CSV table of C-alpha atoms in Angstrom, one decimal:
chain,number,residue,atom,x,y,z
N,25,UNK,CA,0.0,0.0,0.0
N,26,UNK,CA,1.3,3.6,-1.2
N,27,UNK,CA,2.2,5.4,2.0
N,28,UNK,CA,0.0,8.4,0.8
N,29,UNK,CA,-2.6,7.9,-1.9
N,30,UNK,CA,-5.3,10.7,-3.6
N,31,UNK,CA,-7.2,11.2,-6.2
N,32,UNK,CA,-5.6,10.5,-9.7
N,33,UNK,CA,-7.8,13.8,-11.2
N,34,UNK,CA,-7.5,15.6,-13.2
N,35,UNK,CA,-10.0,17.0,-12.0
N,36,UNK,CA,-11.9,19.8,-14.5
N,37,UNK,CA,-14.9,21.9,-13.5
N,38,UNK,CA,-16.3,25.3,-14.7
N,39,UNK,CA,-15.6,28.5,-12.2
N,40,UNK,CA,-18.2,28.6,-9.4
N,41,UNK,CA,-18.1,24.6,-8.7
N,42,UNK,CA,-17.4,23.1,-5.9
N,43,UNK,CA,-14.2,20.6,-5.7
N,44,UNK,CA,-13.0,17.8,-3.2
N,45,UNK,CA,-10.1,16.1,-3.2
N,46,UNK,CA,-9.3,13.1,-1.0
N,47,UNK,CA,-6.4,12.0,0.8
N,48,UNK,CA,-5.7,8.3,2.5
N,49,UNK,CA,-2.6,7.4,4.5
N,50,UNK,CA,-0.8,4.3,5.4
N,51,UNK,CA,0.3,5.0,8.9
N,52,UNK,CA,-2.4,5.0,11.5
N,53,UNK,CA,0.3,6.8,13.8
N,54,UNK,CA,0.5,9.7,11.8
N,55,UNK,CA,0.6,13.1,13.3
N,56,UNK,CA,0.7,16.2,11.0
N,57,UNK,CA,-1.4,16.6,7.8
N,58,UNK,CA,-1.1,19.0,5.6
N,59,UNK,CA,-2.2,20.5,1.9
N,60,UNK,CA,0.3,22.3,-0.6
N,61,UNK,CA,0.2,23.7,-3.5
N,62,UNK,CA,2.0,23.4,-6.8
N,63,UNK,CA,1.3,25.4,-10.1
N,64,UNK,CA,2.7,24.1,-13.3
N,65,UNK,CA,7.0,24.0,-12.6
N,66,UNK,CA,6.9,25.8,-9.5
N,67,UNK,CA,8.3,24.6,-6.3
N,68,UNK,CA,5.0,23.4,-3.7
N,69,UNK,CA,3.8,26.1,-1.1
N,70,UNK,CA,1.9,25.6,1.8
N,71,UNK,CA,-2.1,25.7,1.1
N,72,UNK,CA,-3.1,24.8,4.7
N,73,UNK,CA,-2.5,23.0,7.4
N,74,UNK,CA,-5.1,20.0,8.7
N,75,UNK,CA,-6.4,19.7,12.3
N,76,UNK,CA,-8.4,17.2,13.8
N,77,UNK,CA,-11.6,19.6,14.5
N,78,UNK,CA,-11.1,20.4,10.5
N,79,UNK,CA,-10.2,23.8,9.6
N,80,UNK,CA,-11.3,26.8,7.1
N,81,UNK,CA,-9.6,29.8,5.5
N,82,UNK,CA,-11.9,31.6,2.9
N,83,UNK,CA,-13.3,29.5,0.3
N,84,UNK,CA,-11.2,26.4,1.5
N,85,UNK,CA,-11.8,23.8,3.9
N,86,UNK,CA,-9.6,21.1,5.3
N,87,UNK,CA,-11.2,17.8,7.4
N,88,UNK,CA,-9.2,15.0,9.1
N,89,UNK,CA,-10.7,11.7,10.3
N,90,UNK,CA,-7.9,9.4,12.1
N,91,UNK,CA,-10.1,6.3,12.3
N,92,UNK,CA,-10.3,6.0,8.6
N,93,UNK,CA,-6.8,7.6,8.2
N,94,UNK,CA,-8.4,10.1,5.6
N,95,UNK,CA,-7.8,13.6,4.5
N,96,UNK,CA,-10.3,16.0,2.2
N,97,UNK,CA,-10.0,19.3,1.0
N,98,UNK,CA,-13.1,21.0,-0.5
N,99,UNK,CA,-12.8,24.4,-2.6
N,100,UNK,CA,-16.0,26.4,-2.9
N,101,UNK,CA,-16.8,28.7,-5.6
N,102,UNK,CA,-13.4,27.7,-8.0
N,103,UNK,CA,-11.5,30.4,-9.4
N,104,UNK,CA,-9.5,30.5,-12.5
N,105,UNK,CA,-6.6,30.7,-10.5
N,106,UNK,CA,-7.0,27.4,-8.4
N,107,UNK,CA,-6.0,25.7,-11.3
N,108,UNK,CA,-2.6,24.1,-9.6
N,109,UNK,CA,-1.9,20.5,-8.3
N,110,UNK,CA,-2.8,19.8,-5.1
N,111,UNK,CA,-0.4,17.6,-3.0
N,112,UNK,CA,-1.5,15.8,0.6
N,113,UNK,CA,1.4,15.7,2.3
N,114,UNK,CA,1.6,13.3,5.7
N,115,UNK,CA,4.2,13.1,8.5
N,116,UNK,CA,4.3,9.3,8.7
N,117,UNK,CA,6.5,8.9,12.0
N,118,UNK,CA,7.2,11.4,14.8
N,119,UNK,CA,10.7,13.1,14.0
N,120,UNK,CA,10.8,11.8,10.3
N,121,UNK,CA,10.1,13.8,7.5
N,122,UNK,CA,7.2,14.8,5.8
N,123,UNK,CA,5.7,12.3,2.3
N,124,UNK,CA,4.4,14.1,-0.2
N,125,UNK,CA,1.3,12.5,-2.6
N,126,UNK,CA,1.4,12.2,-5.9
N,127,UNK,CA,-0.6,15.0,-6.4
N,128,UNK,CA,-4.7,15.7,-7.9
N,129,UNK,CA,-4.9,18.1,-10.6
N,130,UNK,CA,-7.5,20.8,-11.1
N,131,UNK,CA,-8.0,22.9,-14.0
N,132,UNK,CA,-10.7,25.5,-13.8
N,133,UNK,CA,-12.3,27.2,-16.7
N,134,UNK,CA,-14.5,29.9,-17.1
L,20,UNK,CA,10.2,34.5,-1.6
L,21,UNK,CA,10.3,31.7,0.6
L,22,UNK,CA,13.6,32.5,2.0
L,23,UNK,CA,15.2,29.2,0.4
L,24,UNK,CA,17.2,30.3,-2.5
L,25,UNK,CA,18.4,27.5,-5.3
L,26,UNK,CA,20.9,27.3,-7.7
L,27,UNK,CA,21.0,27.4,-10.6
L,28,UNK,CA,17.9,27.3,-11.7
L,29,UNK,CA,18.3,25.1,-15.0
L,30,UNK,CA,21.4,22.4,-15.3
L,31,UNK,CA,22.3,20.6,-18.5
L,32,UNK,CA,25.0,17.5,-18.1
L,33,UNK,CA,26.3,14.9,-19.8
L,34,UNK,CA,27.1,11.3,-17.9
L,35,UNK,CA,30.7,11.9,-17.1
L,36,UNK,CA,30.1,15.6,-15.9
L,37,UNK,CA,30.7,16.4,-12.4
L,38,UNK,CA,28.4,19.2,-11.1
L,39,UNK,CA,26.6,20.7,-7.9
L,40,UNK,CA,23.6,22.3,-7.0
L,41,UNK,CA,23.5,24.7,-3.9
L,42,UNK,CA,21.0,25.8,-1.4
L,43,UNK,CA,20.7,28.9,1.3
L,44,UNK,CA,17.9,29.3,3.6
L,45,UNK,CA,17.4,32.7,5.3
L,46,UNK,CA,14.4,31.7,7.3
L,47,UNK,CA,17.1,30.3,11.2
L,48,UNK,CA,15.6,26.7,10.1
L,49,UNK,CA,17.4,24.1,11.6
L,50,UNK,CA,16.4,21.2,9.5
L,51,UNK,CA,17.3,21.0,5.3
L,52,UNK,CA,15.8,18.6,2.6
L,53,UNK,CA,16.8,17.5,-0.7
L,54,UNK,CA,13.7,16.0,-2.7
L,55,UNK,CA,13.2,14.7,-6.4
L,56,UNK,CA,10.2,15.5,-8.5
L,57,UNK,CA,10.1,13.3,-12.1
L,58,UNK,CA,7.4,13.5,-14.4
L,59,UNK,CA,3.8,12.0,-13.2
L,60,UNK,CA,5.7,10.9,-9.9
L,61,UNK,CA,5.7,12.1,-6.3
L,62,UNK,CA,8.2,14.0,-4.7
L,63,UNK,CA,10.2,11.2,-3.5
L,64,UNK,CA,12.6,12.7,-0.8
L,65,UNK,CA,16.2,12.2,-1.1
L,66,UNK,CA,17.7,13.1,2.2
L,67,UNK,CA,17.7,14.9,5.3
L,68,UNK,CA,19.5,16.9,7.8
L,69,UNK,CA,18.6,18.1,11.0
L,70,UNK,CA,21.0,20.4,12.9
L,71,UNK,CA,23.6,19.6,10.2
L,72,UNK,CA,23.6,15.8,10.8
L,73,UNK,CA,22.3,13.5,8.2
L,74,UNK,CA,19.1,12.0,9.7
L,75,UNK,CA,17.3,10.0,6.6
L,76,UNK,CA,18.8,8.8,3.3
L,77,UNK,CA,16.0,7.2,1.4
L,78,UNK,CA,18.6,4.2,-0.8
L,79,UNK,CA,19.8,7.1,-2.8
L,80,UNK,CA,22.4,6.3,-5.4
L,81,UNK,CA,25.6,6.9,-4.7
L,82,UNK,CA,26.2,9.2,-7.7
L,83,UNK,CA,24.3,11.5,-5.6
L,84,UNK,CA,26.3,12.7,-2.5
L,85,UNK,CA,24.7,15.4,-0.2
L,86,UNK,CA,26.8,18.4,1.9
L,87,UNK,CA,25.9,20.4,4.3
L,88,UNK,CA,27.9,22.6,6.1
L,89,UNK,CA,25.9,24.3,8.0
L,90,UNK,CA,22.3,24.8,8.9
L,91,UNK,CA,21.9,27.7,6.6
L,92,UNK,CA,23.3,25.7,3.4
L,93,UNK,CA,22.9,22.8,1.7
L,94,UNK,CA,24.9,21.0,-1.3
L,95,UNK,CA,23.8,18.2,-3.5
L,96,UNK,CA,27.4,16.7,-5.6
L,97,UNK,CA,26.4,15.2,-8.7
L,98,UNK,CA,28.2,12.6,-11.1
L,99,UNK,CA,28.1,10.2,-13.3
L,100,UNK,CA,24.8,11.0,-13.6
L,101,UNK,CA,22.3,8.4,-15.5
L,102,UNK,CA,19.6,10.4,-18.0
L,103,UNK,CA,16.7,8.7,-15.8
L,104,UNK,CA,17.8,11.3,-13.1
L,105,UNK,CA,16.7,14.2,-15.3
L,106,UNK,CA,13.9,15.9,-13.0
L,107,UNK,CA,13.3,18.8,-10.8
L,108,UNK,CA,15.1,18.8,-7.8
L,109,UNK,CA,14.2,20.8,-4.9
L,110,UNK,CA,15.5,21.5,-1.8
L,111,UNK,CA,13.4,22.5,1.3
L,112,UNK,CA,14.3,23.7,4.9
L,113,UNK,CA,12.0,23.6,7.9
L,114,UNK,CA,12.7,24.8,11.6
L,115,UNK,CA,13.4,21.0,13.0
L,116,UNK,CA,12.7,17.3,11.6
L,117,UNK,CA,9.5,16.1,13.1
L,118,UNK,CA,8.2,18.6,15.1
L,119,UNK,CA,4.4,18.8,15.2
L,120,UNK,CA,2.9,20.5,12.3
L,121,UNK,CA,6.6,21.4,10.8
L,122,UNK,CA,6.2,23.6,7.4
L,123,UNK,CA,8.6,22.9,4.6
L,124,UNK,CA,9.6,25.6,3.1
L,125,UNK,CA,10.3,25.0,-0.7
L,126,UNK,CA,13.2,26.9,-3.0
L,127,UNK,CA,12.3,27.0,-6.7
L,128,UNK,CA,14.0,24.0,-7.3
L,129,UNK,CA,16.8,23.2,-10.4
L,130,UNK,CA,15.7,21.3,-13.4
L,131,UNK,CA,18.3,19.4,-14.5
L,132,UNK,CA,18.7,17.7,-17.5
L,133,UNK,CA,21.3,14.9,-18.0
L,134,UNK,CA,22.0,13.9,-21.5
Protein backbone atom coordinates (compact mmCIF):
# COMPACT_ATOMS: atom_id res chain seq x y z
CA UNK A 1 0.00 0.00 0.00
CA UNK A 2 1.31 3.59 -1.23
CA UNK A 3 2.17 5.43 1.95
CA UNK A 4 0.04 8.44 0.84
CA UNK A 5 -2.56 7.89 -1.86
CA UNK A 6 -5.28 10.68 -3.61
CA UNK A 7 -7.16 11.24 -6.18
CA UNK A 8 -5.57 10.51 -9.69
CA UNK A 9 -7.76 13.80 -11.22
CA UNK A 10 -7.49 15.62 -13.20
CA UNK A 11 -10.04 17.02 -12.04
CA UNK A 12 -11.89 19.85 -14.45
CA UNK A 13 -14.89 21.86 -13.53
CA UNK A 14 -16.34 25.26 -14.69
CA UNK A 15 -15.58 28.54 -12.19
CA UNK A 16 -18.21 28.59 -9.38
CA UNK A 17 -18.07 24.63 -8.73
CA UNK A 18 -17.39 23.14 -5.92
CA UNK A 19 -14.21 20.60 -5.68
CA UNK A 20 -13.00 17.83 -3.16
CA UNK A 21 -10.14 16.13 -3.19
CA UNK A 22 -9.31 13.15 -1.05
CA UNK A 23 -6.45 11.97 0.76
CA UNK A 24 -5.68 8.32 2.49
CA UNK A 25 -2.62 7.42 4.50
CA UNK A 26 -0.77 4.25 5.40
CA UNK A 27 0.26 4.95 8.89
CA UNK A 28 -2.41 5.03 11.52
CA UNK A 29 0.30 6.82 13.82
CA UNK A 30 0.55 9.69 11.81
CA UNK A 31 0.56 13.09 13.30
CA UNK A 32 0.70 16.22 10.95
CA UNK A 33 -1.44 16.56 7.81
CA UNK A 34 -1.11 18.96 5.58
CA UNK A 35 -2.15 20.48 1.87
CA UNK A 36 0.29 22.28 -0.63
CA UNK A 37 0.16 23.74 -3.49
CA UNK A 38 2.04 23.43 -6.82
CA UNK A 39 1.28 25.36 -10.13
CA UNK A 40 2.70 24.06 -13.27
CA UNK A 41 6.98 23.95 -12.64
CA UNK A 42 6.95 25.77 -9.52
CA UNK A 43 8.26 24.59 -6.29
CA UNK A 44 5.02 23.43 -3.72
CA UNK A 45 3.77 26.07 -1.13
CA UNK A 46 1.90 25.61 1.80
CA UNK A 47 -2.06 25.66 1.09
CA UNK A 48 -3.13 24.81 4.74
CA UNK A 49 -2.54 22.96 7.39
CA UNK A 50 -5.14 20.01 8.70
CA UNK A 51 -6.37 19.71 12.25
CA UNK A 52 -8.37 17.22 13.78
CA UNK A 53 -11.62 19.64 14.53
CA UNK A 54 -11.12 20.42 10.54
CA UNK A 55 -10.15 23.81 9.61
CA UNK A 56 -11.26 26.75 7.14
CA UNK A 57 -9.57 29.78 5.46
CA UNK A 58 -11.87 31.59 2.92
CA UNK A 59 -13.32 29.46 0.34
CA UNK A 60 -11.16 26.43 1.46
CA UNK A 61 -11.76 23.76 3.86
CA UNK A 62 -9.56 21.10 5.27
CA UNK A 63 -11.15 17.80 7.39
CA UNK A 64 -9.24 15.00 9.08
CA UNK A 65 -10.67 11.69 10.34
CA UNK A 66 -7.85 9.44 12.06
CA UNK A 67 -10.05 6.31 12.30
CA UNK A 68 -10.31 5.97 8.57
CA UNK A 69 -6.83 7.61 8.20
CA UNK A 70 -8.38 10.11 5.57
CA UNK A 71 -7.79 13.55 4.52
CA UNK A 72 -10.27 15.98 2.24
CA UNK A 73 -9.97 19.35 0.95
CA UNK A 74 -13.05 21.04 -0.46
CA UNK A 75 -12.80 24.36 -2.55
CA UNK A 76 -16.01 26.42 -2.88
CA UNK A 77 -16.82 28.75 -5.64
CA UNK A 78 -13.44 27.69 -8.01
CA UNK A 79 -11.50 30.40 -9.41
CA UNK A 80 -9.45 30.46 -12.50
CA UNK A 81 -6.57 30.75 -10.51
CA UNK A 82 -7.04 27.41 -8.45
CA UNK A 83 -6.00 25.68 -11.30
CA UNK A 84 -2.63 24.08 -9.59
CA UNK A 85 -1.88 20.48 -8.31
CA UNK A 86 -2.82 19.79 -5.06
CA UNK A 87 -0.41 17.62 -3.02
CA UNK A 88 -1.54 15.77 0.58
CA UNK A 89 1.41 15.69 2.34
CA UNK A 90 1.58 13.30 5.69
CA UNK A 91 4.17 13.08 8.50
CA UNK A 92 4.30 9.33 8.71
CA UNK A 93 6.51 8.93 11.98
CA UNK A 94 7.20 11.39 14.77
CA UNK A 95 10.68 13.07 14.04
CA UNK A 96 10.77 11.77 10.34
CA UNK A 97 10.09 13.77 7.46
CA UNK A 98 7.22 14.80 5.79
CA UNK A 99 5.66 12.28 2.35
CA UNK A 100 4.45 14.06 -0.18
CA UNK A 101 1.31 12.52 -2.61
CA UNK A 102 1.37 12.24 -5.86
CA UNK A 103 -0.64 15.00 -6.44
CA UNK A 104 -4.67 15.66 -7.92
CA UNK A 105 -4.93 18.14 -10.62
CA UNK A 106 -7.53 20.82 -11.11
CA UNK A 107 -7.97 22.94 -13.96
CA UNK A 108 -10.70 25.46 -13.79
CA UNK A 109 -12.33 27.20 -16.72
CA UNK A 110 -14.49 29.91 -17.10
CA UNK B 1 10.17 34.49 -1.62
CA UNK B 2 10.32 31.69 0.60
CA UNK B 3 13.56 32.49 2.01
CA UNK B 4 15.20 29.17 0.44
CA UNK B 5 17.21 30.33 -2.49
CA UNK B 6 18.37 27.47 -5.34
CA UNK B 7 20.87 27.27 -7.69
CA UNK B 8 21.02 27.43 -10.58
CA UNK B 9 17.93 27.29 -11.74
CA UNK B 10 18.35 25.09 -15.04
CA UNK B 11 21.38 22.37 -15.35
CA UNK B 12 22.27 20.59 -18.51
CA UNK B 13 24.97 17.50 -18.09
CA UNK B 14 26.33 14.92 -19.76
CA UNK B 15 27.14 11.33 -17.93
CA UNK B 16 30.74 11.95 -17.14
CA UNK B 17 30.15 15.64 -15.89
CA UNK B 18 30.72 16.36 -12.44
CA UNK B 19 28.43 19.21 -11.14
CA UNK B 20 26.61 20.72 -7.89
CA UNK B 21 23.63 22.29 -7.03
CA UNK B 22 23.48 24.68 -3.91
CA UNK B 23 21.02 25.83 -1.44
CA UNK B 24 20.65 28.86 1.34
CA UNK B 25 17.92 29.31 3.57
CA UNK B 26 17.41 32.70 5.26
CA UNK B 27 14.43 31.71 7.33
CA UNK B 28 17.07 30.32 11.15
CA UNK B 29 15.63 26.68 10.06
CA UNK B 30 17.40 24.13 11.57
CA UNK B 31 16.40 21.25 9.51
CA UNK B 32 17.25 21.03 5.34
CA UNK B 33 15.81 18.57 2.60
CA UNK B 34 16.83 17.52 -0.73
CA UNK B 35 13.68 16.03 -2.69
CA UNK B 36 13.23 14.68 -6.40
CA UNK B 37 10.21 15.50 -8.51
CA UNK B 38 10.07 13.28 -12.10
CA UNK B 39 7.36 13.55 -14.41
CA UNK B 40 3.78 11.95 -13.19
CA UNK B 41 5.70 10.89 -9.92
CA UNK B 42 5.70 12.11 -6.31
CA UNK B 43 8.17 13.96 -4.69
CA UNK B 44 10.21 11.20 -3.54
CA UNK B 45 12.61 12.67 -0.75
CA UNK B 46 16.24 12.20 -1.12
CA UNK B 47 17.67 13.08 2.16
CA UNK B 48 17.73 14.87 5.26
CA UNK B 49 19.45 16.88 7.77
CA UNK B 50 18.64 18.08 10.97
CA UNK B 51 21.03 20.45 12.93
CA UNK B 52 23.59 19.63 10.17
CA UNK B 53 23.61 15.84 10.79
CA UNK B 54 22.29 13.52 8.17
CA UNK B 55 19.14 12.02 9.65
CA UNK B 56 17.29 10.01 6.59
CA UNK B 57 18.79 8.77 3.30
CA UNK B 58 16.02 7.18 1.35
CA UNK B 59 18.56 4.18 -0.79
CA UNK B 60 19.78 7.10 -2.85
CA UNK B 61 22.44 6.32 -5.37
CA UNK B 62 25.63 6.88 -4.71
CA UNK B 63 26.22 9.23 -7.73
CA UNK B 64 24.26 11.50 -5.56
CA UNK B 65 26.25 12.66 -2.52
CA UNK B 66 24.70 15.36 -0.22
CA UNK B 67 26.78 18.40 1.93
CA UNK B 68 25.95 20.44 4.30
CA UNK B 69 27.94 22.64 6.12
CA UNK B 70 25.93 24.32 8.01
CA UNK B 71 22.28 24.83 8.87
CA UNK B 72 21.88 27.68 6.59
CA UNK B 73 23.28 25.67 3.42
CA UNK B 74 22.89 22.82 1.66
CA UNK B 75 24.92 21.04 -1.32
CA UNK B 76 23.79 18.22 -3.48
CA UNK B 77 27.38 16.73 -5.55
CA UNK B 78 26.45 15.18 -8.70
CA UNK B 79 28.23 12.58 -11.08
CA UNK B 80 28.14 10.21 -13.30
CA UNK B 81 24.82 11.01 -13.61
CA UNK B 82 22.30 8.39 -15.47
CA UNK B 83 19.56 10.39 -17.98
CA UNK B 84 16.69 8.68 -15.77
CA UNK B 85 17.78 11.31 -13.10
CA UNK B 86 16.72 14.16 -15.29
CA UNK B 87 13.87 15.92 -13.05
CA UNK B 88 13.32 18.78 -10.76
CA UNK B 89 15.07 18.85 -7.76
CA UNK B 90 14.16 20.79 -4.93
CA UNK B 91 15.50 21.47 -1.79
CA UNK B 92 13.38 22.47 1.34
CA UNK B 93 14.32 23.69 4.93
CA UNK B 94 12.02 23.57 7.90
CA UNK B 95 12.74 24.77 11.64
CA UNK B 96 13.43 21.04 12.96
CA UNK B 97 12.69 17.34 11.61
CA UNK B 98 9.49 16.08 13.07
CA UNK B 99 8.21 18.64 15.07
CA UNK B 100 4.42 18.81 15.21
CA UNK B 101 2.88 20.49 12.29
CA UNK B 102 6.59 21.40 10.85
CA UNK B 103 6.16 23.65 7.45
CA UNK B 104 8.58 22.90 4.63
CA UNK B 105 9.58 25.64 3.09
CA UNK B 106 10.26 24.97 -0.73
CA UNK B 107 13.18 26.93 -3.03
CA UNK B 108 12.29 26.95 -6.73
CA UNK B 109 14.05 24.02 -7.29
CA UNK B 110 16.79 23.23 -10.41
CA UNK B 111 15.73 21.27 -13.43
CA UNK B 112 18.30 19.35 -14.49
CA UNK B 113 18.68 17.69 -17.47
CA UNK B 114 21.34 14.88 -18.00
CA UNK B 115 22.03 13.95 -21.54
Amino acid sequence: RKEVEQDPGPFNVPEGATVAFNCTYSNSASQSFFWYRQDCRKEPKLLMSVYSSGNEDGRFTAQLNRASQYSSLVIRDSKLSDSATYLCVVNMQAGTALIFGKGTTLSVSS
Amino acid sequence: ETGVTQTPRHLVMGMTNKKSLKCEQHLGHNAMYWYKQSAKKPLELMFVYNFKEQTENNSVPSRFSPECPNSSHLFLHLHTLQPEDSALYLCASSHAVGETNEKLFFGSGTQLSVL
